[in-house]
C-alpha positions as a Markdown table, in Angstrom:
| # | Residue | x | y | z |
|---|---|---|---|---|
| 1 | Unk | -12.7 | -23.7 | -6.0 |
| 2 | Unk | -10.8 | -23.4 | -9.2 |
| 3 | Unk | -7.4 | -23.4 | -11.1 |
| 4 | Unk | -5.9 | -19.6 | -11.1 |
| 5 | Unk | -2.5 | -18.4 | -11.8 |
| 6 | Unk | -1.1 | -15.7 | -9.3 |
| 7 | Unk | 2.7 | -14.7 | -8.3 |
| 8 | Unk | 4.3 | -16.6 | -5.7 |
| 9 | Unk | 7.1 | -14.1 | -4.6 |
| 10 | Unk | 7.3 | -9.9 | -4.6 |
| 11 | Unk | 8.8 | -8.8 | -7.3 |
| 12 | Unk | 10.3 | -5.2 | -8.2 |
| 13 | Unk | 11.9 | -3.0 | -11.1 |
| 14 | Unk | 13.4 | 0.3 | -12.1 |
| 15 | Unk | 13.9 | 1.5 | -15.7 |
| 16 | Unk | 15.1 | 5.1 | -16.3 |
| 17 | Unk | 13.4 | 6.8 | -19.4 |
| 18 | Unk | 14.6 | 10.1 | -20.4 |
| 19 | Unk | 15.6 | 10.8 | -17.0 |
| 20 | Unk | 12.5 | 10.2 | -15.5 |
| 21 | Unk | 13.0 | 7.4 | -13.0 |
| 22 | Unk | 10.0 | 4.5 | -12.8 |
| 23 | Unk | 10.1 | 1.8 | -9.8 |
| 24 | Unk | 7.6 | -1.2 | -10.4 |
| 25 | Unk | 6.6 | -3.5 | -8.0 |
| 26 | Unk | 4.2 | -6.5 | -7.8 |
| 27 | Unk | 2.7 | -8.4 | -4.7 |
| 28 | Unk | -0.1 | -11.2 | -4.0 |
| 29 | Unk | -2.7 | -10.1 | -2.1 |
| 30 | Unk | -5.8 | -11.5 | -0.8 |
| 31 | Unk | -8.2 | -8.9 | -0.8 |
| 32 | Unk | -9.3 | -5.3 | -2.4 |
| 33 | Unk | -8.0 | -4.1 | 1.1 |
| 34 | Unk | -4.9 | -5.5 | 1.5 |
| 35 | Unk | -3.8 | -4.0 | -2.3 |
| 36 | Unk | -5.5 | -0.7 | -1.1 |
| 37 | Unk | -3.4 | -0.9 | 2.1 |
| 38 | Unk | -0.3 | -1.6 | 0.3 |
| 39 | Unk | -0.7 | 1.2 | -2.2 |
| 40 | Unk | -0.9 | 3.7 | 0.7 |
| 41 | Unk | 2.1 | 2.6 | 1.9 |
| 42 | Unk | 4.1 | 3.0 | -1.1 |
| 43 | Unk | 2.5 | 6.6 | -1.7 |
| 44 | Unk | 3.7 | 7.4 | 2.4 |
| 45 | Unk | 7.0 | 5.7 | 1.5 |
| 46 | Unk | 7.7 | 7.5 | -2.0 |
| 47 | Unk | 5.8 | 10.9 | -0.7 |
| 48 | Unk | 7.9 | 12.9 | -2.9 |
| 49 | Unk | 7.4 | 11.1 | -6.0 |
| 50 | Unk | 4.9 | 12.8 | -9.1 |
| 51 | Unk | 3.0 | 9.5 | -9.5 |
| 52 | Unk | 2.2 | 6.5 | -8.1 |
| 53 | Unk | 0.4 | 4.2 | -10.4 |
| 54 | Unk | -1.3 | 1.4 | -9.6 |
| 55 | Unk | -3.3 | -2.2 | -11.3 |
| 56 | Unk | -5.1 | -4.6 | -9.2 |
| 57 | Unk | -7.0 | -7.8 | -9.7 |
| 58 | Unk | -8.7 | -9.7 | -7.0 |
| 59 | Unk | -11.0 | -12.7 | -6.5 |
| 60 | Unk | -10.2 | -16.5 | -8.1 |
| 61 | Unk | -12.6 | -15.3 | -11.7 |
| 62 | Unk | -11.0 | -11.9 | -11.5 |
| 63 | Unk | -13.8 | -10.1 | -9.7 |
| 64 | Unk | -12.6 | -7.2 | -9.3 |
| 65 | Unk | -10.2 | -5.2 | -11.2 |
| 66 | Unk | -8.9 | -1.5 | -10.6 |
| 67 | Unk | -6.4 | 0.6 | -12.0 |
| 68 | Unk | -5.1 | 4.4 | -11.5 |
| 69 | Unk | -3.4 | 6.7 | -13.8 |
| 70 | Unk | -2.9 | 8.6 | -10.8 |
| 71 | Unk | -2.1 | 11.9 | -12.5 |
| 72 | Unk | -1.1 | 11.1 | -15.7 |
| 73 | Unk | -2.9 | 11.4 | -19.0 |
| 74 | Unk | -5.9 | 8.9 | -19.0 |
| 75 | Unk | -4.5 | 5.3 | -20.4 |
| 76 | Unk | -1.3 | 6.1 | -20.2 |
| 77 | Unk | -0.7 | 4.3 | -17.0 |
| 78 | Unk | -2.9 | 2.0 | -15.2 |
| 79 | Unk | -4.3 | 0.5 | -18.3 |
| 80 | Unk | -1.2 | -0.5 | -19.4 |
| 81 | Unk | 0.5 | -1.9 | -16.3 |
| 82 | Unk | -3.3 | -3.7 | -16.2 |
| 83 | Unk | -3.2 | -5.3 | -19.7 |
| 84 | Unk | 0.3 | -6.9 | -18.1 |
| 85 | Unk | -1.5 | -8.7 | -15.5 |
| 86 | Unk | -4.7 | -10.0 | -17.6 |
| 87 | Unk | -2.5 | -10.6 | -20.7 |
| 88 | Unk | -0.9 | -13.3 | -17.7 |
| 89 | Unk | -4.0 | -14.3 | -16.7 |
| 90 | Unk | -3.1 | -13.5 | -13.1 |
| 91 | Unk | -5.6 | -13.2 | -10.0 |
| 92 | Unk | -5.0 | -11.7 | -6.2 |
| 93 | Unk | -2.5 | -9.3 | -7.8 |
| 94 | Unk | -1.4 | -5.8 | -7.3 |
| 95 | Unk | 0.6 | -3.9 | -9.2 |
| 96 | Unk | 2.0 | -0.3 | -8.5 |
| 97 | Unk | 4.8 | 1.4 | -10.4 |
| 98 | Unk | 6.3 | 5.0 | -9.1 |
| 99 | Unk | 7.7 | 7.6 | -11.3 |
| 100 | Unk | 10.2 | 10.4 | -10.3 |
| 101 | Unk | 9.5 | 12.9 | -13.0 |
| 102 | Unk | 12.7 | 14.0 | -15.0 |
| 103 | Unk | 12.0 | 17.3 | -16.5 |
| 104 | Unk | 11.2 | 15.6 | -20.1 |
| 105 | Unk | 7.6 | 15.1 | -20.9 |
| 106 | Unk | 7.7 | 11.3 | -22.8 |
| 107 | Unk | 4.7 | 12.0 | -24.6 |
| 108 | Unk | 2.0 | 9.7 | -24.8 |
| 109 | Unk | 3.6 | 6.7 | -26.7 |
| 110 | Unk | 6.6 | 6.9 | -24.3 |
| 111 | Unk | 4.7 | 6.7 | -20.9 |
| 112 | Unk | 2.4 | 3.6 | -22.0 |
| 113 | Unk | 5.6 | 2.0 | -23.4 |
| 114 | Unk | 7.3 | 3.1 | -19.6 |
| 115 | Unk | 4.9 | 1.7 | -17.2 |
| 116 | Unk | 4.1 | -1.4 | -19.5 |
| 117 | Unk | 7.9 | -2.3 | -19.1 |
| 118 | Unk | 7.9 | -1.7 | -15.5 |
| 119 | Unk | 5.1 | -3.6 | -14.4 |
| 120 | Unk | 6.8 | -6.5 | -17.0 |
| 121 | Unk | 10.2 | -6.6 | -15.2 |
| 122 | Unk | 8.7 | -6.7 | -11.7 |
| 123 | Unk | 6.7 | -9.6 | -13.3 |
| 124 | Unk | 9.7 | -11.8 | -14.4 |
| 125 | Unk | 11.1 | -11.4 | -10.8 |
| 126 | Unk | 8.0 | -12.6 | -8.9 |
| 127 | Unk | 7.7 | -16.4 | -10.1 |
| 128 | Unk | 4.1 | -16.7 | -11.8 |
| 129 | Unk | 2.1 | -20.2 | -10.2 |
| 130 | Unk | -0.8 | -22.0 | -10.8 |
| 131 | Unk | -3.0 | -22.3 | -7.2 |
| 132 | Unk | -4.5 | -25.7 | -7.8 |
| 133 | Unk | -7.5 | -26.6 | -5.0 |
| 134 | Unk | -6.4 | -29.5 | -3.1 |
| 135 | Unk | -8.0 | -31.7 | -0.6 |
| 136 | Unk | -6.6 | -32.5 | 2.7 |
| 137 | Unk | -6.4 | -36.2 | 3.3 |
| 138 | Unk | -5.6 | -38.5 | 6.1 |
| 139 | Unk | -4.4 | -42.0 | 6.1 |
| 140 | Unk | -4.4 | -44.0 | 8.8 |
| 141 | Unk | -2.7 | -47.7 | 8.6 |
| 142 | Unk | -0.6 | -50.4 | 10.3 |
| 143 | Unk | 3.0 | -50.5 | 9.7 |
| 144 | Unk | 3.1 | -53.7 | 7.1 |
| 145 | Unk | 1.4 | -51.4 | 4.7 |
| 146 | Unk | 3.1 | -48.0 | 5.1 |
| 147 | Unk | 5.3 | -49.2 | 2.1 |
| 148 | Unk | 2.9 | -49.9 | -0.2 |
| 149 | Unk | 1.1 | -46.1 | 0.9 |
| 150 | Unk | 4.6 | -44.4 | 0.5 |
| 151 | Unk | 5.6 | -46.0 | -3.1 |
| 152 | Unk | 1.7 | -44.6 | -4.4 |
| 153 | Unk | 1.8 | -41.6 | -2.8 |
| 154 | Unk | 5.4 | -41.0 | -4.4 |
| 155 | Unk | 4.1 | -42.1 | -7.7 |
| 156 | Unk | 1.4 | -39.4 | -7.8 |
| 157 | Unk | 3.8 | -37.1 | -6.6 |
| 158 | Unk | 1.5 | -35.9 | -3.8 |
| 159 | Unk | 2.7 | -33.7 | -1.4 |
| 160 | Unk | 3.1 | -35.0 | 2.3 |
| 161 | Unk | 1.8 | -32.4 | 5.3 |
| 162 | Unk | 2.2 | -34.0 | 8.2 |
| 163 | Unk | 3.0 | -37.8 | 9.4 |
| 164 | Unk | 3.1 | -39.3 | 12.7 |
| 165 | Unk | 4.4 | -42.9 | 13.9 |
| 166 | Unk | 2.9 | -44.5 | 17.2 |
| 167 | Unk | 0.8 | -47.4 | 17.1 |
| 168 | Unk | -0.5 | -46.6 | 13.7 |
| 169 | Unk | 0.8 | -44.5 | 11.3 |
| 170 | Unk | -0.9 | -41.5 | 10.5 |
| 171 | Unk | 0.4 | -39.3 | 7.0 |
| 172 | Unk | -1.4 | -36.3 | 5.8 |
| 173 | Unk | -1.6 | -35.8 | 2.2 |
| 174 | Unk | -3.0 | -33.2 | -0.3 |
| 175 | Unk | -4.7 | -34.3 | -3.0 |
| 176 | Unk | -5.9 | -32.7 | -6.1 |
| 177 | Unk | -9.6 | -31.6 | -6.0 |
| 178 | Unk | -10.4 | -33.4 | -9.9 |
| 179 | Unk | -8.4 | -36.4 | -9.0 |
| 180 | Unk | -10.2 | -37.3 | -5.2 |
| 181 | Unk | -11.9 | -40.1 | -5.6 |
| 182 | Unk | -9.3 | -41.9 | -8.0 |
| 183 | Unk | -6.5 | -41.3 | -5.7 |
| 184 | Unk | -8.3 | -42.3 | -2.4 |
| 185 | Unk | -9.8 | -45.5 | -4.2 |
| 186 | Unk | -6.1 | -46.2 | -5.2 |
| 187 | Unk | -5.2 | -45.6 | -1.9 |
| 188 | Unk | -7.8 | -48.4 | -0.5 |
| 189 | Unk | -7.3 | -50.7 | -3.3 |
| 190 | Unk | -3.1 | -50.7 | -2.5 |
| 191 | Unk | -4.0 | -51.1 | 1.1 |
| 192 | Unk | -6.5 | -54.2 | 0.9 |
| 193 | Unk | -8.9 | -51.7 | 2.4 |
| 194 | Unk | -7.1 | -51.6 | 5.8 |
| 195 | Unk | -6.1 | -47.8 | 5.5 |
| 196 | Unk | -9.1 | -45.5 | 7.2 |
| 197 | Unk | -9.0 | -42.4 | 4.8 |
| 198 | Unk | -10.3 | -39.5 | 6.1 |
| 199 | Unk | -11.1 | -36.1 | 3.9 |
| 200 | Unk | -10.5 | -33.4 | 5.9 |
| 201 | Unk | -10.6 | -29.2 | 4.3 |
| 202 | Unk | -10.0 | -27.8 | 0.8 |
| 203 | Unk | -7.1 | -25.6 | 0.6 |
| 204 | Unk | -5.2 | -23.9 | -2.3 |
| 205 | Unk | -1.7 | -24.9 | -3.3 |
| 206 | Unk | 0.6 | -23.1 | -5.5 |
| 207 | Unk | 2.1 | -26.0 | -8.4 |
């Protein structure tokens, strides 16, 4: 598991050049077949439109990477609206922008410019994040120490999952992957050792 940047929210557009209409929009996806999946959709949903254009990258080291001119001259598209999402550095992206033709051919120039500025305004909308790997850890401890757990765990700023108070207090923590073993040997050292720390599944979180 490593660092990647992604978007956290959807994010759409609509620029009008030369009276040809283009709609951008941008998701997070998982997998090759959930961008394929959601690019069929938008062809059923805008069935009438000339072209539907699309950029996708998927996997954590940008695995796989696909893009679609769909119709228009070669590069004038796709590579474009793909250059947006590596020039961000983004993974588990898909990208699609929709153009109602308006009678007036833009020319080469004018369609990479077009779809470039699509794909960048659905961009700005969707919130770019870093997805940092994280380790899910639980602490369990008596009640004289929950203090001292709270203050550290506020002082690292680590993000709290779950807690639960009966005899013993259990809270559930992530914890950055490259900062483990200082963080839980801070954690035993502020709780004289009496804490039982327990590592528990990696997961991604978006900082």
């Amino acid at each position: 598991m490593q660092i990647y940047r992604t978007i956290k929210n959807f994010g759409e557009s609509e620029i009008v050049e030369k009276k040809s209409r283009f709609l951008g929009k941008i998701k997070q996806v998982e997998t090759e077949e959930e961008a394929l999946a959601y690019i069929e959709s938008l062809k059923k949903q805008y069935w009438d439109a000339r072209h539907n254009c699309f950029a996708y990258i998927i996997g954590e080291n940008g695995e796989t990477v696909r893009c679609s001119d769909d119709g228009e001259p070669s590069g004038t598209a796709g590579k474009p609206m793909l250059e947006v999402l590596q020039n961000n550095e983004l993974r588990n992206v898909v990208a699609v922008v929709t153009r109602y033709f308006g009678g007036v051919l833009l020319g080469t120039g004018g369609l990479v410019r077009a779809y470039t500025q699509a794909t960048q305004e659905a961009l700005k909308q969707a919130c770019i994040c870093t997805m940092t790997p994280m380790c899910v850890i639980l602490l369990k401890t008596d009640y004289n120490m929950l203090g001292k757990l709270k203050y550290q765990i506020a002082g690292e700023e680590l993000p709290i999952l779950n807690e639960e108070y009966a005899a013993d207090v259990v809270i559930t923590i992530a914890v950055p992957l490259m900062q483990k073993e200082r963080i839980v040997k801070k954690m035993t050292e502020v709780t004289n050792g009496r804490a039982v720390i327990t590592e528990k599944e990696q997961i991604y979180m978006a900082i």
